Coordinates of N, CA and C in Angstrom, one line a residue:
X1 N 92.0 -213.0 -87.5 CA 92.3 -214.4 -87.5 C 91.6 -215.0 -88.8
X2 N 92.6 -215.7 -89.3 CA 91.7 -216.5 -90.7 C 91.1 -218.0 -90.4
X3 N 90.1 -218.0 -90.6 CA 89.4 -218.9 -90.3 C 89.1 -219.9 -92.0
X4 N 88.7 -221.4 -91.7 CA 88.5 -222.0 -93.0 C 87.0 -221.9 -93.3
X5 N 86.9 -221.7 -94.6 CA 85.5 -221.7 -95.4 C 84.8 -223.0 -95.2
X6 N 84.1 -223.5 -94.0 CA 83.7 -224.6 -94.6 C 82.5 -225.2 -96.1
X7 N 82.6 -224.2 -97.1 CA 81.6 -224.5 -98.0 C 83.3 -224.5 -99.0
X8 N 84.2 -224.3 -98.9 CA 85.0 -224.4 -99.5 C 85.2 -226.3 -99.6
X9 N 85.3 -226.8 -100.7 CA 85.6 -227.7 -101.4 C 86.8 -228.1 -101.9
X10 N 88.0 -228.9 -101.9 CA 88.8 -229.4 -102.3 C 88.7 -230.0 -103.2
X11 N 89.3 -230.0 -104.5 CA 88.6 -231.1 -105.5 C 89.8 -231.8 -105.8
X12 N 89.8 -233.4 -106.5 CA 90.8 -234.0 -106.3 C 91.8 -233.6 -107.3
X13 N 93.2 -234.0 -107.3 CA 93.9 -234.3 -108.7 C 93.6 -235.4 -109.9
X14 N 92.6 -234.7 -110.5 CA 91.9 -236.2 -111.4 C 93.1 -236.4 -112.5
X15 N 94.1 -235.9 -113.1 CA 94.9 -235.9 -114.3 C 96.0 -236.1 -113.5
X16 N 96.2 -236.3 -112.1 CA 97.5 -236.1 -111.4 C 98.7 -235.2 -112.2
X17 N 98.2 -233.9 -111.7 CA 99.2 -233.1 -112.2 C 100.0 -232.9 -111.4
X18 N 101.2 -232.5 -111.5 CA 102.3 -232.9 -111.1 C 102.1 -231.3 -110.1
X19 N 102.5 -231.7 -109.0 CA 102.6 -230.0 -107.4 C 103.8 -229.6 -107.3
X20 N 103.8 -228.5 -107.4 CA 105.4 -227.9 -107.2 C 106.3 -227.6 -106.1
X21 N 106.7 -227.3 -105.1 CA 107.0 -226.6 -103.9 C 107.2 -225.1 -104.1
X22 N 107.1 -224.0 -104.1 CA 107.5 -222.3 -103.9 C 107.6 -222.1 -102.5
X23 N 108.6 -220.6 -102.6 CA 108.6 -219.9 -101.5 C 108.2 -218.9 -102.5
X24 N 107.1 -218.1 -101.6 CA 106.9 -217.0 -102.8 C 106.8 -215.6 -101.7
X25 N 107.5 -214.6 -101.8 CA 107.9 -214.2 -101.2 C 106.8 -212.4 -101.9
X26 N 106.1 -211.7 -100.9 CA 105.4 -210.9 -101.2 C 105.4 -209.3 -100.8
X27 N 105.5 -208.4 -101.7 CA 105.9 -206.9 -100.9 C 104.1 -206.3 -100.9
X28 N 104.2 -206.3 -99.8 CA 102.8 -205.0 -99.4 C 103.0 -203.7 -99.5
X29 N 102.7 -202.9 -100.3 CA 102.6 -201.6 -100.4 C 101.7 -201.0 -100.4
X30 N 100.3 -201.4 -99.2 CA 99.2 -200.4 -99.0 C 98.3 -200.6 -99.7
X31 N 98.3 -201.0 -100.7 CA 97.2 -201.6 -101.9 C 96.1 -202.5 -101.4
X32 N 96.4 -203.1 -100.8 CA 96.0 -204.5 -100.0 C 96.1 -205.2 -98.8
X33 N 95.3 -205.4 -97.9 CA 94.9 -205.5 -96.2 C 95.9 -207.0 -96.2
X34 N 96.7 -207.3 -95.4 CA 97.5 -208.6 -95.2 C 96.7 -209.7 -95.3
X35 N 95.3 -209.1 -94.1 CA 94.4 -210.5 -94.1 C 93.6 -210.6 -95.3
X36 N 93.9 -210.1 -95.9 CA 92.2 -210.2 -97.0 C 93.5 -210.7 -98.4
X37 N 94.8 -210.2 -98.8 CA 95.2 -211.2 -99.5 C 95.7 -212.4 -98.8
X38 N 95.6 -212.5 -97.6 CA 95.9 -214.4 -96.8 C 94.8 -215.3 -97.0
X39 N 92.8 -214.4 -97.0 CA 92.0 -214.6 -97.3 C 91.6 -215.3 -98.8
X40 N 92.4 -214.7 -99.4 CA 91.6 -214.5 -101.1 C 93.0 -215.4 -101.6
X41 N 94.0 -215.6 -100.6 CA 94.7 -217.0 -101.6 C 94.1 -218.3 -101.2
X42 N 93.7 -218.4 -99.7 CA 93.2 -219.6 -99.4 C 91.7 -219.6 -100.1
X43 N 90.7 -218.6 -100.0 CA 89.3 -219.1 -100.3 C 89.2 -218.9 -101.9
X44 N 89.7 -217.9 -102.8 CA 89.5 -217.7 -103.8 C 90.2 -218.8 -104.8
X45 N 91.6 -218.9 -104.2 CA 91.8 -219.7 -105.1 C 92.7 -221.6 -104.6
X46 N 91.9 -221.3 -103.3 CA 91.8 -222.8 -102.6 C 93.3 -223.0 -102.4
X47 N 94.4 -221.8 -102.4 CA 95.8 -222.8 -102.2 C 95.8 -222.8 -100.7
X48 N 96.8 -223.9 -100.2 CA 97.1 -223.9 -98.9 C 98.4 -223.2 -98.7
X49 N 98.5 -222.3 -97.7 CA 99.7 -222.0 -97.7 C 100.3 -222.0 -96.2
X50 N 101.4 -221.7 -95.8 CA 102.0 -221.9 -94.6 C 103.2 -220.3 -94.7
X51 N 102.9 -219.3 -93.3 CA 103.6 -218.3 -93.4 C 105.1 -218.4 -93.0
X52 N 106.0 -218.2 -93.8 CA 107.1 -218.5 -93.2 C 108.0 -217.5 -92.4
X53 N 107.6 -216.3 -93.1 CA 107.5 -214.7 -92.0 C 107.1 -213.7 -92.5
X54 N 106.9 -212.9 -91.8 CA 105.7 -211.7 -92.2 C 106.5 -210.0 -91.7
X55 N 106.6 -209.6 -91.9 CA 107.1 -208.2 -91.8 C 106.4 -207.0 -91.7
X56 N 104.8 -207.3 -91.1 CA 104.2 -206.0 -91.9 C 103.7 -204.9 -90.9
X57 N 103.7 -203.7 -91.0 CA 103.3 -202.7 -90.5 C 101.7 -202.1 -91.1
X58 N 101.0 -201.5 -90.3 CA 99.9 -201.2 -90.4 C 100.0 -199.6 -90.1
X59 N 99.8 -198.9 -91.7 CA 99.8 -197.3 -91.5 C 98.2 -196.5 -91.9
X60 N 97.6 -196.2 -91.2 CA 96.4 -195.7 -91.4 C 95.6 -196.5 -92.2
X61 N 95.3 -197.9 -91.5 CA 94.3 -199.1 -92.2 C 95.5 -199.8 -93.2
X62 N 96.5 -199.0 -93.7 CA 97.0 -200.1 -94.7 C 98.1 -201.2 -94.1
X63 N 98.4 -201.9 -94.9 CA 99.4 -202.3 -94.7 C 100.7 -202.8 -95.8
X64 N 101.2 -202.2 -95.1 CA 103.0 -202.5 -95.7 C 104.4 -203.2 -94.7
X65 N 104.7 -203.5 -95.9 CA 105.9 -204.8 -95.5 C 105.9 -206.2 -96.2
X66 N 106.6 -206.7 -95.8 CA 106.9 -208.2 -96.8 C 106.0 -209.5 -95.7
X67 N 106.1 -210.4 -96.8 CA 105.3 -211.4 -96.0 C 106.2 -212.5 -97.1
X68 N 106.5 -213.8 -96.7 CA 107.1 -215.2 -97.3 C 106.0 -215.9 -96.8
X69 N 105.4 -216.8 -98.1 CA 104.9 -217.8 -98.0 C 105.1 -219.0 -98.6
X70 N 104.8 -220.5 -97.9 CA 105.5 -221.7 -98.2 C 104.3 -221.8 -99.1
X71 N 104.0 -222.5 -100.5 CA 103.0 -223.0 -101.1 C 103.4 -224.1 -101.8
X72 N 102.7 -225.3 -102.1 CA 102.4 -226.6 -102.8 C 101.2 -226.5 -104.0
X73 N 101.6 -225.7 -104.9 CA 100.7 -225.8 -106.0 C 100.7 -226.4 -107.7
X74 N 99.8 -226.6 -108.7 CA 100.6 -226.7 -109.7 C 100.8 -225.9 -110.4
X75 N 101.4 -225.9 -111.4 CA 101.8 -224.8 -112.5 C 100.5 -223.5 -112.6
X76 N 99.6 -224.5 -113.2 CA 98.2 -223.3 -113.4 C 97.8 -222.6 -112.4
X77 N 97.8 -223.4 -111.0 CA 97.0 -222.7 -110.3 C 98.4 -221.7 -110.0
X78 N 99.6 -221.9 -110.0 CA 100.5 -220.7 -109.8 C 100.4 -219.8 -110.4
X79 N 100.2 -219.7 -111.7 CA 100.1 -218.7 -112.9 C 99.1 -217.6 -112.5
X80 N 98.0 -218.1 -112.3 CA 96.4 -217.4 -111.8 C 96.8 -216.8 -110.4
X81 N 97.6 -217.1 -109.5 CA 97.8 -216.3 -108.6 C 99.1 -215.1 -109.0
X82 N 99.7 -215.8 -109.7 CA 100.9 -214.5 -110.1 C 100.2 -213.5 -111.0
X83 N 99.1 -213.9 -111.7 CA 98.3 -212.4 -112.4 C 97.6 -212.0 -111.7
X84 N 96.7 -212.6 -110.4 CA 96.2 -211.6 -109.5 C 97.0 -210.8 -108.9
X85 N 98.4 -210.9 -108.2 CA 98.8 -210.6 -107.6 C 99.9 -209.0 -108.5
X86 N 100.2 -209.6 -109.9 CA 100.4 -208.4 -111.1 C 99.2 -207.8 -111.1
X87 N 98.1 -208.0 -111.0 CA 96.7 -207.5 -111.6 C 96.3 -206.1 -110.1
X88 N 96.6 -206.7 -108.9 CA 96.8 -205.4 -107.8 C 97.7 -205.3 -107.6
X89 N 99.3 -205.1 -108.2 CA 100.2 -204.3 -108.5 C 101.0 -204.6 -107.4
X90 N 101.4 -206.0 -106.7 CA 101.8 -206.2 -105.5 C 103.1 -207.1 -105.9
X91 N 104.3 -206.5 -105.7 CA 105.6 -207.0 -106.3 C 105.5 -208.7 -105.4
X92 N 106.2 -209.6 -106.5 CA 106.1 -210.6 -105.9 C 107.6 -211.7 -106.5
X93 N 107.7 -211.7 -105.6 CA 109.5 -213.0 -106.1 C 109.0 -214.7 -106.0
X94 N 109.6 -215.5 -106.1 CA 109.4 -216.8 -106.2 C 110.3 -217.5 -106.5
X95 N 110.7 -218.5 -105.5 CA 111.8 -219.5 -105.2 C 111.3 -221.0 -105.9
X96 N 111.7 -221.7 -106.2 CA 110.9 -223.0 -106.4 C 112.6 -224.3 -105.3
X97 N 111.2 -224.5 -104.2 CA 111.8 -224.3 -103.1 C 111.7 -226.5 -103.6
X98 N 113.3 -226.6 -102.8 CA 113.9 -228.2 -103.1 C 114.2 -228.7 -101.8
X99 N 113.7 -229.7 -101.2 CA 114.4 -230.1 -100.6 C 114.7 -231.7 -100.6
X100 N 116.0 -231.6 -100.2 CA 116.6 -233.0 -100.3 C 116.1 -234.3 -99.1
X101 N 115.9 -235.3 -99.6 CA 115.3 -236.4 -98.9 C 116.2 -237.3 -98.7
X102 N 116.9 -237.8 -97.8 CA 117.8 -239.0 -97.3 C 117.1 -240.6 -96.8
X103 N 117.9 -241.4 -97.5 CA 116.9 -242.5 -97.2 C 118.3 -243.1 -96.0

């Protein structure tokens, strides 16, 4: 179970940069424990995310399979997580997710 950091800090939008919506959609191939990159997106690099489905199997401690997640971030902080995520070798796609608003 992931629990929240409470020494983790939010800091504000001081330049109001503009937030994106993604679906970023993630393939596990054993490299990396499900919970510790669910861990190390929310505490390391403060995004919030929401799972939209998870596919994963656990083979001798690892785990493999896909995982979709909903994220609200901006540009940079996207960038920094798509080189971590190149940087442990973990294939990753990305939607830049729209939804329409009716008044």
């Amino acid at each position: 179970m992931i629990t929240p950091n409470p020494g983790l800090q939010v800091l504000p939008n001081p330049l109001n940069v503009p937030k994106k919506e993604w679906i970023l959609e993630i393939e596990l191939n054993g490299k990396m424990k499900f919970e510790h990159l669910m861990n190390t997106i929310y505490q390391q690099f403060g995004i919030c995310h929401k799972v939209l489905s998870a596919n994963v199997e656990y083979v001798d401690g690892r785990s493999f399979g896909t995982v979709q997640l909903y994220i609200n971030v901006t540009s940079g902080d996207f960038k920094k997580l798509e080189f971590y995520l190149e940087k442990n070798r973990l294939l990753s796609t990305t939607v830049e997710y729209i939804c329409r608003k009716y008044t």
